[in-house]
């Protein structure tokens, strides 16, 4: 039996579902209980030092379990981004893994597992490792085996890899070049999930909104063209694959059109890939959630240039303005890196002022950690002291939380349609929890509400759409009272 443990982004969670499917297709049983497992596969993240440190600690724990005569575990495998980045160290130097498999080689996991049961002296390294990156692997024909069967939410991977080559990011080196799943395979998977009762589908990709279902003639950004490849003013180090393709705007429209009772989200995008036609589709399609992730990374144009992000502060703010004009009430989230190579106090202050100006509802904030192979590792100096990075990060977090609290305070008295995910973790006996259309976490006071379909008061359950009025707000959570259980069509 194989146990899979997942670290990192939602793409890794989706990839673990792919691995489960591959294993089951080869007759290999999986388990959610490590105590039952003879093999443990750890799906890893290499984006930041902290993520890798957690995995190293876990691998040493699993190695100790292998030595425990009372435990069934005999094999430990490493999957994902650390597998590609640290293959030799994992297999030989640290001797923490019996097999190593990269993100594009998951079809090979059954063979690697079989080889891991043989004596190491009989095996060369190639028989225990496959970290080859692919130009075309999307696992389009693999129907993921979801771990959370019964959840009203599901994730569908639509593209893999990234071509952006941002100076700080290791993803292009661990996950390879961009390639998109065939349009029909994405829509078919979404259709199947809807048939199973899923109420919210999140489309996934390392650079999800650059989706294009086939290689096309290169195009260039045209600021006056409403169907341009990029958002106005944005540039890229690579040529887009747009002309003649069905784009992300086409894809999200098709998935949303399958059933108006099913909400559609997407993550993780790049700001450059928000041309007006995509913003227009989001604005005009009721069941596409009105939440945009716009990862800024920095508020300083000079820092953004060193990061190779392809835009200035002013161009980014123009995109924010355009998004808010085209999608009234849209909620915005972002990513920020503190202490990137060469960042000055003035540049840091510009990031704080961007947080003040935009007032994001959500943000993911980290201090910079150098990644091998990246442009920054090869060409820049990681010269901001660690204590300065941490201090700047604390200031970024404090500024974000203050502004997010102000944004959420404005929600008090407003009504939201909440998709219920389940009982509240804080008070499961008295509260339910879910998310609004704008991605805000909403805790519902009470577990019963009037049902429009039955005409009587019933228990609120996971998968219900509940109309709820906000009565209290924190920086990351809203507290609301339920008024009725309804449908998405009726609310919008």
C-alpha positions in Angstrom: 0.0 0.0 0.0 1.2 3.5 -0.9 0.8 6.6 1.3 1.1 10.0 -0.4 1.9 13.2 1.6 1.7 16.5 -0.2 3.5 19.8 0.5 3.3 23.1 -1.3 0.9 24.6 -3.8 -2.5 23.3 -5.0 -0.8 22.1 -8.2 1.0 19.6 -6.0 -2.3 18.5 -4.5 -3.6 17.9 -8.0 -0.5 16.1 -9.0 -0.9 13.7 -6.0 -4.4 12.9 -7.3 -2.8 12.1 -10.7 -0.2 9.8 -9.0 -3.1 8.0 -7.2 -4.8 7.4 -10.5 -1.6 6.1 -12.1 -1.0 3.7 -9.2 -4.5 2.3 -9.2 -4.4 1.8 -12.9 -1.4 -0.5 -12.3 -3.2 -2.3 -9.5 -1.3 -0.6 -6.7 -3.4 0.2 -3.6 -3.2 3.5 -1.8 -3.9 4.4 1.8 -4.6 7.5 3.8 -3.0 5.9 6.9 0.8 5.9 7.1 0.7 3.0 9.6 -0.7 0.8 6.8 1.8 1.8 4.2 4.7 -0.1 2.9 5.7 2.9 0.7 5.5 6.6 1.4 5.7 9.1 -1.4 6.4 12.7 -0.4 5.3 15.3 -3.0 7.5 18.3 -2.5 7.8 22.0 -3.1 11.1 23.9 -3.9 9.8 27.5 -4.1 11.3 28.6 -0.8 13.8 27.5 1.8 11.1 27.0 4.4 9.1 24.6 2.2 12.2 22.5 1.6 13.2 22.5 5.3 9.9 21.0 6.3 10.4 18.3 3.7 13.9 17.5 4.8 12.7 17.1 8.4 9.8 14.8 7.3 12.1 12.6 5.2 14.4 12.0 8.2 11.3 11.0 10.2 10.3 8.6 7.5 13.8 7.2 7.4 13.6 6.5 11.1 10.2 4.7 10.6 11.9 2.4 8.0 14.3 1.2 10.7 11.4 0.6 13.1 10.8 -3.2 13.1 7.2 -2.6 14.2 6.4 -0.4 11.2 5.5 -1.8 7.7 7.3 1.1 5.9 10.1 -0.1 3.6 10.2 2.5 0.8 10.4 6.3 0.8 10.0 8.2 -2.5 10.3 11.9 -3.3 8.1 13.4 -6.0 7.7 17.0 -7.3 9.9 20.0 -7.5 12.6 18.9 -4.9 13.0 15.7 -6.8 14.2 17.5 -9.9 16.2 20.0 -8.1 18.0 17.8 -5.5 17.9 14.3 -7.1 21.5 13.3 -6.4 21.5 14.6 -2.8 18.3 12.8 -2.0 19.4 9.4 -3.4 23.1 9.4 -2.5 24.5 12.2 -0.3 21.7 12.2 2.3 20.3 8.7 1.5 16.8 9.7 2.4 15.0 8.4 -0.7 14.7 5.1 -2.4 13.2 6.6 -5.5 13.0 10.1 -7.0 10.4 11.2 -9.6 9.9 14.6 -11.1 6.6 16.3 -12.0 6.6 15.2 -15.6 7.4 11.5 -14.9 4.5 10.4 -12.7 3.5 7.7 -15.2 6.8 6.0 -14.2 6.1 5.8 -10.5 4.9 2.2 -10.6 8.1 1.1 -12.3 10.2 3.0 -9.8 8.3 1.5 -6.9 8.8 -2.0 -8.2 12.6 -1.3 -8.6 12.8 0.1 -5.1 11.9 -3.4 -3.7 15.1 -4.9 -5.3 18.6 -4.8 -3.7 20.2 -1.4 -4.2 23.4 -3.1 -5.4 21.4 -4.5 -8.4 20.2 -1.1 -9.5 21.9 1.8 -11.2 20.7 5.3 -10.3 18.6 5.6 -13.4 16.4 2.7 -12.3 15.5 4.6 -9.1 15.1 8.1 -10.6 13.2 9.8 -13.4 13.3 13.6 -13.4 13.1 14.2 -17.1 11.1 17.3 -18.1 8.7 17.1 -21.0 7.6 19.5 -23.6 4.2 17.9 -24.0 3.2 16.0 -20.9 -0.1 17.3 -19.4 -1.6 14.1 -18.1 -4.7 15.0 -20.1 -5.7 11.3 -20.3 -5.4 10.7 -16.6 -8.5 11.2 -14.6 -7.2 12.2 -11.1 -8.3 10.2 -8.1 -9.5 12.8 -5.7 -8.5 12.4 -2.0 -11.4 14.6 -0.8 -14.3 12.8 -2.5 -17.5 14.4 -1.4 -16.1 17.9 -1.2 -18.2 20.5 -3.0 -14.9 21.9 -4.5 -12.6 20.3 -7.0 -9.4 21.4 -8.9 -8.7 20.8 -12.6 -5.2 21.2 -13.9 -5.3 23.0 -17.3 -1.6 23.7 -18.0 1.8 22.9 -16.6 5.1 24.7 -16.5 6.1 28.3 -16.9 7.9 30.3 -19.5 8.1 33.7 -17.6 11.6 33.2 -16.2 11.2 35.6 -13.3 14.6 36.2 -11.7 13.7 34.8 -8.3 11.7 31.7 -9.4 12.8 28.1 -9.8 9.5 26.8 -11.3 10.7 26.9 -14.9 13.6 24.7 -13.9 11.6 22.2 -11.8 8.4 22.0 -13.9 9.7 22.9 -17.3 8.2 24.9 -20.2 4.6 25.9 -20.5 2.2 23.4 -22.2 -1.6 23.4 -22.1 -4.0 20.5 -22.0 -6.3 20.0 -24.9 -9.4 22.2 -24.6 -11.9 19.3 -24.8 -10.1 17.3 -22.1 -10.4 20.1 -19.6 -14.1 20.6 -20.3 -14.8 16.9 -20.2 -13.1 16.6 -16.8 -15.1 19.5 -15.5 -18.3 18.0 -16.8 -17.6 14.8 -15.0 -17.0 16.6 -11.7 -20.3 18.4 -12.1 -22.0 15.1 -12.6 -20.5 14.0 -9.3 -22.1 16.9 -7.5 -19.1 19.4 -7.4 -20.3 23.0 -6.9 -17.0 24.9 -7.4 -14.2 24.2 -9.9 -10.8 25.8 -9.7 -8.7 25.8 -12.9 -5.1 25.3 -12.1 -1.8 26.2 -13.7 1.6 27.6 -12.8 0.7 30.5 -15.2 -2.9 29.5 -15.7 -4.2 32.5 -17.7 -1.5 32.0 -20.4 -3.4 28.9 -21.4 -3.5 28.2 -25.2 -4.5 24.8 -26.4 -2.0 24.5 -29.3 1.3 26.1 -30.5 0.5 29.2 -32.6 2.2 31.9 -34.6 3.7 34.4 -32.2 1.9 37.7 -31.6 2.9 40.9 -29.9 1.2 43.0 -27.3 -1.0 45.8 -28.9 -2.2 48.3 -26.4 -5.1 49.4 -28.6 -6.3 45.8 -29.5 -9.0 44.6 -27.1 -8.0 41.0 -28.0 -4.2 41.5 -27.5 -2.1 38.7 -26.0 -1.2 40.6 -22.9 -2.7 43.2 -20.6 -1.9 46.8 -21.8 1.6 47.9 -21.2 2.9 44.4 -20.1 5.9 42.7 -21.7 7.4 39.2 -21.6 10.8 37.6 -22.2 9.1 34.9 -24.4 6.7 35.0 -27.3 3.1 34.3 -26.6 1.2 31.4 -28.1 -2.1 33.0 -28.7 -3.1 33.7 -32.3 -5.6 31.2 -33.6 -5.8 29.4 -30.3 -8.6 29.0 -27.8 -7.4 31.1 -25.0 -8.0 31.1 -21.2 -10.9 33.4 -21.8 -12.5 30.8 -24.1 -11.7 28.0 -21.6 -13.2 29.7 -18.5 -16.3 30.7 -20.5 -16.7 27.1 -21.7 -16.3 25.6 -18.2 -18.6 28.2 -16.6 -21.2 27.5 -19.4 -21.5 23.8 -18.4 -23.8 24.6 -15.4 -24.7 28.0 -14.0 -25.0 26.4 -10.5 -21.3 25.7 -10.5 -18.8 28.4 -9.6 -15.5 28.7 -11.4 -12.2 30.1 -10.0 -8.6 30.0 -11.2 -5.1 30.1 -9.9 -2.3 31.1 -10.2 -2.2 33.8 -12.9 0.4 36.3 -14.1 -0.7 40.0 -14.3 0.5 40.2 -17.9 -2.1 37.6 -19.0 -5.1 39.7 -18.2 -6.1 41.2 -21.5 -9.4 43.0 -21.7 -11.2 40.0 -23.3 -10.5 37.9 -20.2 -11.6 40.7 -17.8 -14.7 41.0 -20.0 -15.6 37.3 -19.7 -15.1 37.4 -15.9 -17.3 40.5 -15.7 -20.1 39.1 -17.9 -20.3 35.5 -16.6 -22.2 35.4 -13.3 -20.7 32.1 -12.0 -17.1 33.1 -12.7 -16.0 34.3 -9.2 -15.2 37.9 -8.9 -11.8 37.4 -7.4 -8.5 38.1 -9.2 -5.1 37.1 -8.0 -2.7 39.8 -9.2 0.8 38.9 -7.9 2.7 42.1 -7.8 5.8 40.8 -5.9 7.0 44.4 -5.4 5.7 47.9 -5.6 9.0 49.3 -6.9 9.6 49.6 -10.7 13.4 49.2 -10.2 12.9 46.1 -8.1 10.4 44.7 -10.6 13.0 45.2 -13.4 15.6 43.2 -11.5 12.9 40.6 -10.9 12.3 40.5 -14.7 8.5 40.8 -14.2 7.8 42.7 -17.4 5.9 45.6 -16.0 6.3 48.8 -14.0 4.4 50.0 -10.9 2.4 52.4 -13.1 1.4 49.7 -15.6 0.4 47.3 -12.8 -1.8 50.0 -11.2 -3.4 50.7 -14.5 -4.4 47.1 -14.7 -5.8 47.2 -11.2 -7.8 50.3 -12.1 -9.1 48.7 -15.3 -10.1 45.4 -13.5 -12.1 47.4 -10.9 -13.8 49.4 -13.6 -14.7 46.4 -15.7 -15.6 44.1 -12.7 -17.5 46.1 -10.1 -16.9 44.8 -6.6 -14.0 42.5 -7.6 -11.8 41.3 -4.8 -8.0 41.4 -5.3 -5.2 39.3 -3.9 -1.5 39.4 -4.4 2.0 37.9 -3.7 4.9 39.9 -2.3 8.6 39.1 -1.8 10.5 41.2 0.8 14.3 41.7 0.6 14.9 40.7 -3.0 18.4 41.2 -4.3 19.5 44.9 -4.1 16.2 46.1 -2.5 16.7 49.4 -0.8 14.7 51.0 2.0 13.1 53.3 -0.6 12.1 50.4 -2.8 10.6 48.6 0.2 8.7 51.8 1.0 7.2 51.7 -2.5 5.9 48.2 -1.8 4.3 49.4 1.4 2.7 52.3 -0.5 1.3 49.9 -3.2 -0.3 47.9 -0.4 -1.8 51.1 0.9 -3.0 52.2 -2.6 -4.6 48.9 -3.7 -6.0 47.6 -0.4 -5.9 43.8 -1.2 -8.3 41.4 0.4 -5.8 38.6 0.5 -2.0 38.4 0.2 0.8 35.8 0.3 3.9 37.3 1.7 7.4 35.9 2.1 11.0 37.1 2.5 13.3 36.3 -0.4 15.3 33.0 -0.4 17.8 32.4 -3.2 17.0 29.5 -5.5 19.7 27.7 -7.4 19.7 27.9 -11.3 17.6 31.1 -11.3 18.6 34.3 -13.0 19.0 35.9 -9.5 21.4 33.1 -8.4 23.5 33.4 -11.5 23.5 37.2 -12.0 22.5 39.0 -8.8 23.8 39.3 -5.2 21.6 38.2 -2.3 22.8 41.2 -0.4 19.9 42.1 1.9 20.7 40.8 5.5 18.3 38.2 6.9 17.2 40.3 9.8 16.4 43.2 7.4 14.4 40.8 5.2 12.4 39.6 8.2 11.8 43.2 9.4 10.6 44.3 6.0 8.3 41.3 5.7 6.8 42.1 9.1 6.1 45.6 7.9 4.5 44.3 4.7 2.3 41.9 6.7 1.2 44.6 9.1 0.4 47.0 6.3 -1.6 44.4 4.5 -3.5 43.3 7.6 -4.5 46.8 8.5 -5.8 47.6 5.0 -7.5 44.2 4.7 -9.3 44.8 7.9 -10.5 48.1 6.6 -11.7 46.4 3.4 -13.5 43.7 5.4 -15.0 46.2 7.8 -16.8 47.7 4.8 -18.5 44.3 4.3 -20.5 44.5 7.5 -24.2 44.7 6.6 -23.7 43.4 3.1 -25.1 40.1 1.8 -23.0 37.4 0.2 -23.8 34.1 -1.5 -21.7 31.6 0.4 -20.8 28.1 -0.8 -20.7 26.0 2.3 -17.6 23.8 2.7 -18.5 22.2 6.0 -18.6 22.7 9.7 -16.5 25.5 11.2 -13.2 24.2 12.7 -13.5 26.7 15.5 -17.0 25.7 16.6 -18.3 22.8 14.6 -21.4 22.3 16.7 -22.8 25.8 16.1 -21.2 27.2 13.0 -20.7 26.4 9.3 -17.9 27.7 7.1 -17.5 28.5 3.4 -16.4 31.1 0.9 -18.1 34.0 -0.8 -18.0 34.7 -4.5 -15.1 37.0 -3.8 -13.1 34.3 -2.0 -13.5 35.6 1.5 -13.7 33.0 4.3 -17.2 33.3 5.8 -18.2 31.7 9.1 -22.0 31.3 9.4 -23.5 31.6 12.8 -26.1 28.8 13.1 -26.5 25.5 11.3 -30.1 25.8 10.0 -31.7 28.1 7.4 -34.9 28.5 5.4 -34.7 26.5 2.1 -36.2 28.0 -1.0 -36.6 24.6 -2.6 -38.4 22.9 0.3 -40.2 25.9 1.8 -39.1 25.1 5.3 -36.1 25.4 7.7 -33.5 22.7 7.2 -30.0 21.9 8.2 -27.2 23.6 6.3 -24.9 21.1 4.7 -21.7 21.2 2.6 -22.5 22.1 -1.0 -25.4 24.4 -0.1 -25.5 28.0 -1.4 -26.4 30.2 1.6 -27.4 33.8 1.5 -25.7 35.3 4.5 -25.5 38.8 6.0 -22.1 39.9 7.4 -22.3 41.0 11.0 -18.6 41.2 12.0 -15.3 41.3 10.2 -11.7 40.4 10.8 -8.6 40.8 8.6 -9.1 37.3 7.0 -12.6 36.1 8.0 -16.2 37.4 8.0 -18.9 36.4 10.5 -22.4 36.2 9.0 -25.9 35.2 9.8 -27.8 32.9 7.3 -31.1 34.0 5.8 -31.8 31.3 3.2 -30.5 28.4 1.3 -30.9 29.2 -2.4 -29.4 28.6 -5.9 -26.7 30.5 -7.7 -29.2 31.4 -10.5 -31.7 32.9 -8.0 -29.0 35.0 -6.3 -27.3 36.4 -9.4 
